[in-house]
Amino acid sequence: MIRLYENPGWGSAIVELQLAFYGIPYELITVGNVHQDPTARAALGKVNPLIQVPTMVLENGEVMTESAAISLLLADLARSDALVPKARSKERAAFFRWLIFLVASIYPSFVYSDAPERFVKGNGGESYQLNVIEHRKSLWKVMDAEAQRRGGPFFLGARMTAIDFFLACMVHWRPREEWFKAETPNLWRSAEAVWVLPQVADAYKRNFG
Ligand SMILES: N[C@@H](CCC(=O)N[C@@H](CS)C(=O)NCC(=O)O)C(=O)O
């Protein structure tokens, strides 16, 4: 069975919700706070040298990291295009663009604020944290404008994709729910569309209460 190294509410939720959506069986291994707990770091480090979640181990022992790569792989494993538009479909280009934007531009900004000592001397202080959050907000606004242009109800428009699953989890992270609801209503609406799916209800509750 697939093993997912996870922490409730962390990036592993993006993967867990998709596993649940596809009905792929999985086993959860809770990692603990890798920012603070050396035992948790050592244990996850044996599987993933980056010491990050999501980390997923396939039945054949292959280790998968990177939430975007995992999302593409899950569609293959499920033999489904429900969340990943098929090659040459009209949504494919935009799907690639915004999936990679999410993981290349927005997701790394969480490490900038969660582990500032990796990037700046003395943790950077309050102004560094504020700058990171402000920059992240500006990136979310770019995505919101795109979602608005596409007309909803999902991020890409008429059809749900794995991008909506990222949003369903990431709107719970800083700058948190109230900001997203007020400032990026189109992203909020896309997230809501995932929360109401019966297939993901249990996994969503486990991660976000
Ligand atoms: N590029 C990775 C980023 C994963 C990531 O940043 N995960 C965070 C938790 S949400 C983490 O494990 N951070 C711990 C660290 O970087 O030390 C992905 O897309 O999966």
Short mmCIF file of C-alpha atoms and ligand atoms in Angstrom, two decimals:
data_model
loop_
_atom_site.label_atom_id
_atom_site.label_comp_id
_atom_site.label_asym_id
_atom_site.label_seq_id
_atom_site.Cartn_x
_atom_site.Cartn_y
_atom_site.Cartn_z
CA MET A 1 0.00 0.00 0.00
CA ILE A 2 1.12 3.60 -0.59
CA ARG A 3 2.63 5.19 2.52
CA LEU A 4 2.17 8.93 3.08
CA TYR A 5 4.43 10.67 5.59
CA GLU A 6 2.30 13.44 6.93
CA ASN A 7 1.38 15.99 9.53
CA PRO A 8 -2.26 17.03 9.82
CA GLY A 9 -2.81 20.35 8.04
CA TRP A 10 0.65 20.40 6.41
CA GLY A 11 1.41 19.96 2.71
CA SER A 12 0.73 16.24 2.98
CA ALA A 13 -2.98 17.17 3.17
CA ILE A 14 -2.85 18.18 -0.52
CA VAL A 15 -1.83 14.60 -1.33
CA GLU A 16 -4.10 12.90 1.19
CA LEU A 17 -7.17 14.68 -0.21
CA GLN A 18 -6.28 13.53 -3.72
CA LEU A 19 -5.67 9.94 -2.59
CA ALA A 20 -9.09 10.01 -0.94
CA PHE A 21 -10.68 11.56 -4.03
CA TYR A 22 -9.35 8.82 -6.29
CA GLY A 23 -10.10 6.07 -3.78
CA ILE A 24 -6.47 4.93 -3.73
CA PRO A 25 -5.71 3.01 -0.49
CA TYR A 26 -2.97 4.54 1.66
CA GLU A 27 -1.34 4.30 5.04
CA LEU A 28 -0.47 7.42 7.04
CA ILE A 29 2.75 7.85 8.98
CA THR A 30 2.68 10.93 11.16
CA VAL A 31 6.06 12.62 11.18
CA GLY A 32 5.93 15.26 13.93
CA ASN A 33 7.27 18.79 13.84
CA VAL A 34 10.43 18.58 11.75
CA HIS A 35 11.21 22.22 12.50
CA GLN A 36 11.53 21.54 16.22
CA ASP A 37 11.92 17.83 16.91
CA PRO A 38 15.31 16.24 16.09
CA THR A 39 13.83 12.73 16.35
CA ALA A 40 11.18 13.59 13.76
CA ARG A 41 13.89 15.11 11.53
CA ALA A 42 16.08 12.04 11.79
CA ALA A 43 13.21 9.64 11.04
CA LEU A 44 11.94 11.50 7.96
CA GLY A 45 15.50 12.21 6.82
CA LYS A 46 16.01 8.47 6.31
CA VAL A 47 13.29 8.53 3.64
CA ASN A 48 13.56 12.05 2.21
CA PRO A 49 16.85 13.96 2.49
CA LEU A 50 14.90 17.22 2.22
CA ILE A 51 13.04 16.35 5.45
CA GLN A 52 9.78 17.66 4.08
CA VAL A 53 6.21 16.51 3.81
CA PRO A 54 4.59 15.41 1.63
CA THR A 55 6.79 12.37 1.26
CA MET A 56 5.15 9.35 -0.31
CA VAL A 57 6.49 5.83 -0.74
CA LEU A 58 5.01 3.70 -3.50
CA GLU A 59 4.29 0.00 -3.18
CA ASN A 60 7.50 -0.78 -5.07
CA GLY A 61 9.55 1.32 -2.63
CA GLU A 62 10.00 4.32 -4.95
CA VAL A 63 10.11 7.54 -2.93
CA MET A 64 8.07 10.46 -4.23
CA THR A 65 8.43 14.02 -3.04
CA GLU A 66 7.16 17.30 -4.53
CA SER A 67 3.45 17.88 -4.32
CA ALA A 68 3.06 18.74 -8.01
CA ALA A 69 4.90 15.61 -9.15
CA ILE A 70 2.85 13.51 -6.75
CA SER A 71 -0.38 15.05 -8.07
CA LEU A 72 0.55 14.13 -11.65
CA LEU A 73 1.54 10.62 -10.59
CA LEU A 74 -1.69 10.01 -8.66
CA ALA A 75 -3.70 10.78 -11.80
CA ASP A 76 -1.63 8.12 -13.61
CA LEU A 77 -2.08 5.59 -10.82
CA ALA A 78 -5.82 6.24 -10.74
CA ARG A 79 -5.98 6.14 -14.56
CA SER A 80 -8.08 9.27 -14.31
CA ASP A 81 -8.14 12.71 -15.88
CA ALA A 82 -10.60 14.00 -13.29
CA LEU A 83 -7.96 16.30 -11.73
CA VAL A 84 -5.26 16.45 -14.41
CA PRO A 85 -6.44 17.60 -17.85
CA LYS A 86 -5.46 15.18 -20.61
CA ALA A 87 -2.66 15.86 -23.09
CA ARG A 88 -3.92 18.27 -25.76
CA SER A 89 -7.09 19.15 -23.82
CA LYS A 90 -7.91 22.84 -23.78
CA GLU A 91 -7.12 23.28 -20.07
CA ARG A 92 -3.75 21.48 -20.17
CA ALA A 93 -1.51 24.53 -20.77
CA ALA A 94 -3.11 26.63 -18.04
CA PHE A 95 -3.06 23.65 -15.69
CA PHE A 96 0.69 23.25 -16.15
CA ARG A 97 1.29 26.97 -15.81
CA TRP A 98 -0.61 27.46 -12.54
CA LEU A 99 0.33 24.16 -10.92
CA ILE A 100 4.00 25.05 -11.34
CA PHE A 101 3.38 28.65 -10.29
CA LEU A 102 1.92 27.30 -7.06
CA VAL A 103 4.84 25.06 -6.21
CA ALA A 104 7.66 27.17 -7.64
CA SER A 105 6.57 30.64 -6.56
CA ILE A 106 4.13 30.37 -3.67
CA TYR A 107 4.91 27.14 -1.79
CA PRO A 108 8.64 27.92 -1.19
CA SER A 109 7.66 31.16 0.53
CA PHE A 110 6.44 29.07 3.48
CA VAL A 111 9.94 27.75 4.07
CA TYR A 112 11.22 31.36 3.90
CA SER A 113 9.00 32.25 6.85
CA ASP A 114 8.99 28.90 8.70
CA ALA A 115 12.77 28.46 8.60
CA PRO A 116 14.19 31.98 8.10
CA GLU A 117 17.57 30.98 9.56
CA ARG A 118 18.26 29.11 6.31
CA PHE A 119 18.14 32.35 4.34
CA VAL A 120 18.94 35.32 6.58
CA LYS A 121 21.11 36.03 9.57
CA GLY A 122 19.41 36.20 12.96
CA ASN A 123 16.05 34.98 11.60
CA GLY A 124 15.58 38.22 9.69
CA GLY A 125 13.38 39.80 12.35
CA GLU A 126 9.84 41.08 12.07
CA SER A 127 10.31 43.06 8.88
CA TYR A 128 11.61 39.99 7.05
CA GLN A 129 8.55 37.97 8.11
CA LEU A 130 6.23 40.80 7.05
CA ASN A 131 7.96 41.08 3.66
CA VAL A 132 7.59 37.36 3.03
CA ILE A 133 3.89 37.43 3.89
CA GLU A 134 3.29 40.57 1.80
CA HIS A 135 5.07 38.99 -1.16
CA ARG A 136 3.02 35.81 -0.76
CA LYS A 137 -0.19 37.88 -0.64
CA SER A 138 0.78 39.57 -3.92
CA LEU A 139 1.26 36.15 -5.56
CA TRP A 140 -2.11 34.94 -4.31
CA LYS A 141 -3.68 38.09 -5.79
CA VAL A 142 -2.18 37.20 -9.17
CA MET A 143 -3.83 33.79 -8.94
CA ASP A 144 -7.11 35.30 -7.81
CA ALA A 145 -7.21 37.64 -10.80
CA GLU A 146 -6.64 34.65 -13.09
CA ALA A 147 -9.41 32.66 -11.38
CA GLN A 148 -11.76 35.62 -11.77
CA ARG A 149 -10.91 35.99 -15.45
CA ARG A 150 -11.69 32.31 -15.96
CA GLY A 151 -15.12 32.68 -14.36
CA GLY A 152 -15.19 29.76 -11.89
CA PRO A 153 -16.55 27.84 -10.16
CA PHE A 154 -13.10 26.15 -10.10
CA PHE A 155 -9.72 27.80 -10.47
CA LEU A 156 -9.42 26.95 -14.17
CA GLY A 157 -13.09 27.69 -14.84
CA ALA A 158 -15.69 25.05 -15.54
CA ARG A 159 -13.59 22.05 -14.57
CA MET A 160 -12.06 20.95 -11.29
CA THR A 161 -8.33 20.14 -11.20
CA ALA A 162 -5.62 19.28 -8.70
CA ILE A 163 -5.01 23.05 -8.39
CA ASP A 164 -8.29 23.31 -6.48
CA PHE A 165 -6.95 20.67 -4.05
CA PHE A 166 -3.87 22.81 -3.39
CA LEU A 167 -6.13 25.78 -2.74
CA ALA A 168 -8.40 23.72 -0.48
CA CYS A 169 -5.42 23.22 1.85
CA MET A 170 -3.34 26.35 1.34
CA VAL A 171 -6.12 28.84 2.20
CA HIS A 172 -5.73 27.54 5.77
CA TRP A 173 -2.10 28.66 5.89
CA ARG A 174 -0.80 32.17 6.52
CA PRO A 175 -2.25 34.74 5.74
CA ARG A 176 -5.11 32.38 6.71
CA GLU A 177 -8.80 32.01 6.07
CA GLU A 178 -10.18 35.49 6.79
CA TRP A 179 -7.68 37.10 4.44
CA PHE A 180 -8.42 34.68 1.61
CA LYS A 181 -12.15 35.02 2.05
CA ALA A 182 -11.97 38.83 1.88
CA GLU A 183 -9.09 39.40 -0.55
CA THR A 184 -9.12 36.41 -2.90
CA PRO A 185 -12.79 35.36 -3.10
CA ASN A 186 -12.24 33.43 -6.34
CA LEU A 187 -9.61 31.23 -4.73
CA TRP A 188 -11.79 30.78 -1.67
CA ARG A 189 -14.67 29.63 -3.87
CA SER A 190 -12.40 27.07 -5.59
CA ALA A 191 -11.28 25.75 -2.20
CA GLU A 192 -14.87 25.43 -1.02
CA ALA A 193 -15.72 23.36 -4.09
CA VAL A 194 -13.27 20.70 -2.85
CA TRP A 195 -14.34 20.74 0.81
CA VAL A 196 -17.89 19.71 -0.12
CA LEU A 197 -16.83 16.61 -2.07
CA PRO A 198 -18.09 13.56 -0.13
CA GLN A 199 -15.01 11.51 -1.13
CA VAL A 200 -12.65 13.92 0.66
CA ALA A 201 -14.80 14.71 3.72
CA ASP A 202 -12.99 12.42 6.18
CA ALA A 203 -9.50 13.36 5.02
CA TYR A 204 -10.40 17.05 5.09
CA LYS A 205 -11.78 16.79 8.63
CA ARG A 206 -8.70 14.91 9.83
CA ASN A 207 -6.44 17.67 8.52
CA PHE A 208 -8.39 20.84 9.13
CA GLY A 209 -11.04 19.93 11.72
N1 LIG B 1 8.52 21.48 -2.80
C1 LIG B 1 7.84 20.74 -1.79
C2 LIG B 1 7.66 21.64 -0.57
C3 LIG B 1 7.20 20.87 0.65
C4 LIG B 1 7.27 21.71 1.91
O1 LIG B 1 7.77 22.84 1.93
N2 LIG B 1 6.72 21.14 3.00
C5 LIG B 1 6.78 21.79 4.28
C6 LIG B 1 5.52 21.52 5.10
S1 LIG B 1 4.05 22.15 4.39
C7 LIG B 1 7.88 21.17 5.09
O2 LIG B 1 7.95 19.97 5.20
N3 LIG B 1 8.76 22.00 5.64
C8 LIG B 1 9.85 21.56 6.45
C9 LIG B 1 11.18 22.06 5.95
O3 LIG B 1 11.29 22.52 4.82
O4 LIG B 1 12.11 21.96 6.73
C10 LIG B 1 6.50 20.24 -2.33
O5 LIG B 1 5.95 20.84 -3.26
O6 LIG B 1 6.02 19.20 -1.86
#
